[in-house]
mmCIF file of C-alpha atoms in Angstrom:
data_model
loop_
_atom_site.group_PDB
_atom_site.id
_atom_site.type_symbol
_atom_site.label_atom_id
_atom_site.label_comp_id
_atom_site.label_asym_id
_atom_site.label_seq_id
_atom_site.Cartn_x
_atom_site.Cartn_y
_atom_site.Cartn_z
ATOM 1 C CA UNK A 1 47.777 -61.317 -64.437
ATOM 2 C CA UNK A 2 51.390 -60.588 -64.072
ATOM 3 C CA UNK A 3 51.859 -57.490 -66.805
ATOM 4 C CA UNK A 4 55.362 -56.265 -67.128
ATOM 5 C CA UNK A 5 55.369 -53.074 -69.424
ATOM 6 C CA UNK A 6 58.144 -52.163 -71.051
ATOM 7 C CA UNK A 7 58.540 -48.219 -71.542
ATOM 8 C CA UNK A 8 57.534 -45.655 -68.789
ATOM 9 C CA UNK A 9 56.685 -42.731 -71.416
ATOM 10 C CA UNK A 10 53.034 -41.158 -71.263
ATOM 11 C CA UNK A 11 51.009 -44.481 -72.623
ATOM 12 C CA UNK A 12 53.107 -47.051 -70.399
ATOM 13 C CA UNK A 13 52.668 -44.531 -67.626
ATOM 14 C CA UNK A 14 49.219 -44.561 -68.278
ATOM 15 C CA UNK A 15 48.540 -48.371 -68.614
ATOM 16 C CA UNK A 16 50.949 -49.346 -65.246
ATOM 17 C CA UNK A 17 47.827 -47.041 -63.430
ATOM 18 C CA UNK A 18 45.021 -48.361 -65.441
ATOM 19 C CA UNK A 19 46.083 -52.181 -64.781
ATOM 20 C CA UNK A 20 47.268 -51.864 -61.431
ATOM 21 C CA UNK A 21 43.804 -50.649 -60.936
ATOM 22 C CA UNK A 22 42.166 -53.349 -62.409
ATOM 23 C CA UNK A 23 43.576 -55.630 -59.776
ATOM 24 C CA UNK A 24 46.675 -57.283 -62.351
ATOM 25 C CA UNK A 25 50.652 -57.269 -61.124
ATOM 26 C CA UNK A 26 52.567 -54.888 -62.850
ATOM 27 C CA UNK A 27 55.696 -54.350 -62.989
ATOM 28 C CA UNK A 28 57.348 -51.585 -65.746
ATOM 29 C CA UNK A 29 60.986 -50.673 -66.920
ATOM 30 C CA UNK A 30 62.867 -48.103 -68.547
ATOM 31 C CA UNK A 31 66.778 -47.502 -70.081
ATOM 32 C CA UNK A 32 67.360 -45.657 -67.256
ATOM 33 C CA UNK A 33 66.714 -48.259 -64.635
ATOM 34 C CA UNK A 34 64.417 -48.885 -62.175
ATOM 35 C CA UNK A 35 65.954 -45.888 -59.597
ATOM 36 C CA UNK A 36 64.729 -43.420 -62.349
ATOM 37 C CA UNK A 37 60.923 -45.180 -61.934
ATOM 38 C CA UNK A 38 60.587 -43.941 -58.018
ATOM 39 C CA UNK A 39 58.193 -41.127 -58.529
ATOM 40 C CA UNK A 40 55.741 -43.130 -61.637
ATOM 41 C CA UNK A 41 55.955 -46.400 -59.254
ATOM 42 C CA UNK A 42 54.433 -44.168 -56.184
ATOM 43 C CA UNK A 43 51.707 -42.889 -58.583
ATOM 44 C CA UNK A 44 50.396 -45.757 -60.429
ATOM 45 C CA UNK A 45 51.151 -48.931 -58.097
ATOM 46 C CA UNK A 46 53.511 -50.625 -60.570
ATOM 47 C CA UNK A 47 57.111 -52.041 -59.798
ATOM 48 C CA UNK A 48 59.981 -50.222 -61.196
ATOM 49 C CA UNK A 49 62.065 -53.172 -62.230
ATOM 50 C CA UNK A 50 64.859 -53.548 -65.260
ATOM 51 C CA UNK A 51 63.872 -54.374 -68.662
ATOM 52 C CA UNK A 52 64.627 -58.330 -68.299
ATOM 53 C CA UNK A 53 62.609 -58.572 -64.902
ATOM 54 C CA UNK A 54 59.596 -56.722 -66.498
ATOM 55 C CA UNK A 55 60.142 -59.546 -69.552
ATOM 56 C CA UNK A 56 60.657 -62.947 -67.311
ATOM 57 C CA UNK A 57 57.633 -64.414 -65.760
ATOM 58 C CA UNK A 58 55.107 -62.320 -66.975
ATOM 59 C CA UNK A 59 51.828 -63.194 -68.359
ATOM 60 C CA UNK A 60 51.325 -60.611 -70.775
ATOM 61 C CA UNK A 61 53.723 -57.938 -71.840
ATOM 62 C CA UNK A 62 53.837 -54.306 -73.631
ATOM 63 C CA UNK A 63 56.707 -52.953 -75.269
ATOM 64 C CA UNK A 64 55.511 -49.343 -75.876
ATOM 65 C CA UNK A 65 58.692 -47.296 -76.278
ATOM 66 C CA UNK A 66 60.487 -45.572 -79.986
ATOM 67 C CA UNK A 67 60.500 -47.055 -82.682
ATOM 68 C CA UNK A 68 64.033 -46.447 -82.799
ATOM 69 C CA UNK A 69 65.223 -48.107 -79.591
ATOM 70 C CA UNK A 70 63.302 -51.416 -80.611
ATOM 71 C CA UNK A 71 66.852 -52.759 -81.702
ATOM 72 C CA UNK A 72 68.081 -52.581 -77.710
ATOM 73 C CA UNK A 73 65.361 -55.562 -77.009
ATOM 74 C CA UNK A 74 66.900 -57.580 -79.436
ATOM 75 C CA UNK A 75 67.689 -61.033 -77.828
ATOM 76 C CA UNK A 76 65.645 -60.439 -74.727
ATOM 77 C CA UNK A 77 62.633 -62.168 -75.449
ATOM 78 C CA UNK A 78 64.700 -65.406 -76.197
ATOM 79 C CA UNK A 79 63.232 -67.242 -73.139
ATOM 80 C CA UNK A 80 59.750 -66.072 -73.471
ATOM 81 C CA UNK A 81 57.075 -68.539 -73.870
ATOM 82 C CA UNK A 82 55.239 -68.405 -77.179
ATOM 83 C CA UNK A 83 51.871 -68.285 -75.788
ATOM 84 C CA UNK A 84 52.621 -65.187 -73.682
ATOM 85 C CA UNK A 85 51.233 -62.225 -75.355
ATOM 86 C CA UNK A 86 53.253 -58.722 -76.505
ATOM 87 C CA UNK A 87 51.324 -55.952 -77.108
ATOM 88 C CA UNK A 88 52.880 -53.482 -79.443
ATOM 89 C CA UNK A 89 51.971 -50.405 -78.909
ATOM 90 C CA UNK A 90 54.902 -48.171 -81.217
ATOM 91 C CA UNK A 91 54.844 -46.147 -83.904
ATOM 92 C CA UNK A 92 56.764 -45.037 -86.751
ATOM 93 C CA UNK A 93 57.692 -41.235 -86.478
ATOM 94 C CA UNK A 94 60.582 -40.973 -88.681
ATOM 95 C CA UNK A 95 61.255 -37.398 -89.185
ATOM 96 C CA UNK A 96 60.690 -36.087 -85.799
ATOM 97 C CA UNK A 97 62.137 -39.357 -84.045
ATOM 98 C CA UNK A 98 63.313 -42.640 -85.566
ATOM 99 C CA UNK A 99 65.019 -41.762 -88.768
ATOM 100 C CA UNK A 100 64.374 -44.081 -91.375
ATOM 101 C CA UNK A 101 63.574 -47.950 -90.495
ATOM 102 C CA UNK A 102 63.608 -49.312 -94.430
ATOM 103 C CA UNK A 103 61.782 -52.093 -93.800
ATOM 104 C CA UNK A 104 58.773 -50.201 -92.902
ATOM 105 C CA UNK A 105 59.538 -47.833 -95.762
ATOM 106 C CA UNK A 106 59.066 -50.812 -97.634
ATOM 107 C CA UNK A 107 55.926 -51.453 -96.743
ATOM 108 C CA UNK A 108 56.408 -54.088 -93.602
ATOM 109 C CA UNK A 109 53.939 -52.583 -90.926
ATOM 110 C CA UNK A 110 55.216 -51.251 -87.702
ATOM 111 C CA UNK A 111 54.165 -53.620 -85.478
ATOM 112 C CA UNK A 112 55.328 -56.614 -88.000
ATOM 113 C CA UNK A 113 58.964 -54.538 -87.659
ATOM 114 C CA UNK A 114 58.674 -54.979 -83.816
ATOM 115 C CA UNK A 115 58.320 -58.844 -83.876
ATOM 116 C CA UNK A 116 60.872 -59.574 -86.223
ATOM 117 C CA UNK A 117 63.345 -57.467 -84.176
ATOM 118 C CA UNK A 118 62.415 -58.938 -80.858
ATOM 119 C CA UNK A 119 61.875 -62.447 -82.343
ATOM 120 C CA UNK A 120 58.342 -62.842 -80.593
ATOM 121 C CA UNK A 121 54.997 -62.442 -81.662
ATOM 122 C CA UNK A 122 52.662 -58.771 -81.572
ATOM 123 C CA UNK A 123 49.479 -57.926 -80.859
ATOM 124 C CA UNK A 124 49.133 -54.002 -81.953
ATOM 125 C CA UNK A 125 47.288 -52.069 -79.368
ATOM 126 C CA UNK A 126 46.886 -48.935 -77.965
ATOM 127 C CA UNK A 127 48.691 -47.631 -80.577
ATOM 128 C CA UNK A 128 45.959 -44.994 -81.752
ATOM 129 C CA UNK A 129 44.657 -43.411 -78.732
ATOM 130 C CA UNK A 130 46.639 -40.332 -76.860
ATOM 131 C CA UNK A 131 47.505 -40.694 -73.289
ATOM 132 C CA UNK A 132 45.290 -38.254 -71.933
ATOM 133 C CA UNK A 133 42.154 -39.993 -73.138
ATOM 134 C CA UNK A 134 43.523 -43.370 -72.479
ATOM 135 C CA UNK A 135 44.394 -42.441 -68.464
ATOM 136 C CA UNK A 136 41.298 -40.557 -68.140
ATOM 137 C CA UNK A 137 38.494 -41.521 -70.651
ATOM 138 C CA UNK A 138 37.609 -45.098 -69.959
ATOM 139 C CA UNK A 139 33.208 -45.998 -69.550
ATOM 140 C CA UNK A 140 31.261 -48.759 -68.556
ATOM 141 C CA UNK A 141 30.519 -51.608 -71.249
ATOM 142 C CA UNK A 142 27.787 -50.527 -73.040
ATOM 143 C CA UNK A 143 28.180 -46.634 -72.417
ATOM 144 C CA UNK A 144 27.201 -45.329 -76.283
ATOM 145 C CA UNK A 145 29.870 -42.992 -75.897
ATOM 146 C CA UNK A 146 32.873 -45.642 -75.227
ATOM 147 C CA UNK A 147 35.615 -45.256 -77.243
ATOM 148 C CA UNK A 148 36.716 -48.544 -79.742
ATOM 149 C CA UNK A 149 40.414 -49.550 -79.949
ATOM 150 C CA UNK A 150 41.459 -51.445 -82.650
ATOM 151 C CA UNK A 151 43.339 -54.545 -81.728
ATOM 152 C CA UNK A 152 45.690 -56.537 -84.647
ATOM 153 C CA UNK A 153 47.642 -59.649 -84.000
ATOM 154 C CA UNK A 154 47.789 -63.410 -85.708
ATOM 155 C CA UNK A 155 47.163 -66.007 -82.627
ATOM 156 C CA UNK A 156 43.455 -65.711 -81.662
ATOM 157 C CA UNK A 157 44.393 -67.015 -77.921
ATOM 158 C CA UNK A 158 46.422 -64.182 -77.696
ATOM 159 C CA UNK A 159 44.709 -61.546 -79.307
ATOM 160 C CA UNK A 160 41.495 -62.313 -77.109
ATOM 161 C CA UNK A 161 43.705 -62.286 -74.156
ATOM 162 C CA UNK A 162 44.717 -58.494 -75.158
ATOM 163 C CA UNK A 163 40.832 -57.938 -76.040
ATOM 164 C CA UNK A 164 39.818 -58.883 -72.701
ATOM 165 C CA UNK A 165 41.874 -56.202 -70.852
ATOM 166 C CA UNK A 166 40.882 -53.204 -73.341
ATOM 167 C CA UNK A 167 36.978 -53.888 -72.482
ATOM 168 C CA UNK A 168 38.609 -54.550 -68.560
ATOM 169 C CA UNK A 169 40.147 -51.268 -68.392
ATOM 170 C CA UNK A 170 37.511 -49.029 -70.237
ATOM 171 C CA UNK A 171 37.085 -49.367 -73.756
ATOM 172 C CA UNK A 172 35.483 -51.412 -76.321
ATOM 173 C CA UNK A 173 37.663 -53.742 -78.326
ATOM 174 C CA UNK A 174 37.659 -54.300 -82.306
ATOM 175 C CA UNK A 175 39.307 -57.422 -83.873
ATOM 176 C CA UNK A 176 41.325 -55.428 -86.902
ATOM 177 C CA UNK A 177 42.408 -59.367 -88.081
ATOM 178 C CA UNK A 178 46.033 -60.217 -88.336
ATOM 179 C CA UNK A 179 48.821 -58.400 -87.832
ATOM 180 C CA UNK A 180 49.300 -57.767 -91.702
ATOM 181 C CA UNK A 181 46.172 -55.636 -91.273
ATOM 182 C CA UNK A 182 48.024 -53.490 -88.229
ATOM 183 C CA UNK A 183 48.453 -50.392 -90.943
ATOM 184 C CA UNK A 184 44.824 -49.741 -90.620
ATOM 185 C CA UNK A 185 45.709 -47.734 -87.594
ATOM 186 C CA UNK A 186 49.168 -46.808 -87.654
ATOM 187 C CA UNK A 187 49.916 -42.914 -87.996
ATOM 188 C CA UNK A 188 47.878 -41.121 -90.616
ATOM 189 C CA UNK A 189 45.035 -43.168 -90.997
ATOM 190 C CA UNK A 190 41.280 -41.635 -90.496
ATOM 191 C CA UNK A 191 41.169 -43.703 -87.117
ATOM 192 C CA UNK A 192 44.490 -42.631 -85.680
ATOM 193 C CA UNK A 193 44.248 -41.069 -81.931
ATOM 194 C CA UNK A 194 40.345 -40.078 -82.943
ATOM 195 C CA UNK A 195 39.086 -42.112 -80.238
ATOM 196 C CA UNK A 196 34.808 -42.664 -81.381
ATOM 197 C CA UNK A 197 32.465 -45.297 -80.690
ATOM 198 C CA UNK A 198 33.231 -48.494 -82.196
ATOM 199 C CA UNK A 199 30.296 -47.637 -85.001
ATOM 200 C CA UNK A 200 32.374 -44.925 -86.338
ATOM 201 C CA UNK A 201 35.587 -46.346 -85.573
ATOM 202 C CA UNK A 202 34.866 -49.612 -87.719
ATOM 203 C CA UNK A 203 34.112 -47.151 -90.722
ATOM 204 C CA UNK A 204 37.520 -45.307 -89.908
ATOM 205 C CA UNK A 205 39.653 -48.661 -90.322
ATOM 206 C CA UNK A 206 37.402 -49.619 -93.373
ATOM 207 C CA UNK A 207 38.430 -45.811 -95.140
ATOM 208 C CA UNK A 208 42.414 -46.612 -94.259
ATOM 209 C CA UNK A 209 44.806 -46.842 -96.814
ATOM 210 C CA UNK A 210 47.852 -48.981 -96.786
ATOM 211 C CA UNK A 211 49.703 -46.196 -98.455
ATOM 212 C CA UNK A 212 51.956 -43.698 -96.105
ATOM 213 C CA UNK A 213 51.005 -39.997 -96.031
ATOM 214 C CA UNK A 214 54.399 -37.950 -96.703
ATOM 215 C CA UNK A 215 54.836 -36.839 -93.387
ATOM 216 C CA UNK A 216 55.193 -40.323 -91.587
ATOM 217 C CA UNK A 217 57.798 -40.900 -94.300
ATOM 218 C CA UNK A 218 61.274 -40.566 -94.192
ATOM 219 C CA UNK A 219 62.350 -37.241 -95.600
#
């Protein structure tokens, strides 16, 4: 596939290596431009390429920077075929990081946020894992041990497209449903960046609540 990844922080830094490895066409992109992408280009294989060459083209996308710079993508996805899949991978930080998005204070999940600011369709991903154990834990299918990543989205093309590439890469894939569901692993839920077995991780998205703990609130 042709993968352009938007965001060169730890987990887009970490998925340009693990795709390029698994044989896909990546190409990534920061706001600094692709000059400033030199060194993580040389390391992981990927293109360093601005943000609208990482969007046009591409077969499957990931938008995996802050939650507050979502707003700078606005517009950008305009030509972007509908069928091509975006895999959200953000989340909501507001008192260290974003300040506070009211929507998702509301109650609109993060990754529902996303796709209404960049008028395209999300699949949430990778969103609960850290970076170190996404770059360097990944097992063979079937390995007891092989860490389940919840995966949330509304097309079922699309989401099995995203599904695909998490067992493809390492890791066992869970259908969380739609997108609506997508607060089952956002910050401060029993399965967030706990990385177990899909057993245990099932259980984890079962025990979530949709309400917000106080410290991934606005203050």
């Amino acid at each position: 596939m042709k993968i352009g990844i938007i965001g060169s922080g730890h987990i887009g830094g970490a998925l340009a290596k693990l795709f390029t490895t698994a044989g896909h066409s990546v190409e990534i992109a920061n706001s600094r431009g692709p000059d400033s992408l030199a060194d993580l280009a040389r390391s992981t294989g990927a293109k360093g390429v601005t943000v609208d060459e990482a969007i046009a083209g591409k077969d499957l996308l990931v938008v995996t920077i802050p939650m507050k710079a979502v707003p700078t993508l606005a517009g950008k996805f305009a030509k972007l075929p509908g069928s091509v899949p975006v895999i959200d991978t953000c989340n909501y930080y507001p008192r260290e990081r974003d300040g506070r998005i009211a929507p998702i204070e509301a109650g609109l999940t993060e990754s529902e946020s996303v796709a209404q600011q960049i008028g395209h369709p999300t699949i949430k991903a990778f969103n609960n894992i850290s970076f170190k154990r996404l770059a360097a834990d990944g097992r063979p299918k079937g390995d007891p041990q092989r860490i389940a990543l919840a995966v949330s989205g509304d097309d079922p093309a699309q989401k099995r497209i995203v599904m695909d590439l998490i067992d493809a890469i390492g890791f066992d894939a869970i259908d969380n449903g739609p997108l609506s569901n997508s607060w089952r692993h956002q910050p401060g839920t029993p399965g967030y960046v706990s990385s177990v077995p899909r057993a245990e991780a099932l259980a984890q998205l079962a025990a979530a609540s949709p309400s917000r703990l106080p410290q991934f609130t606005a203050a």
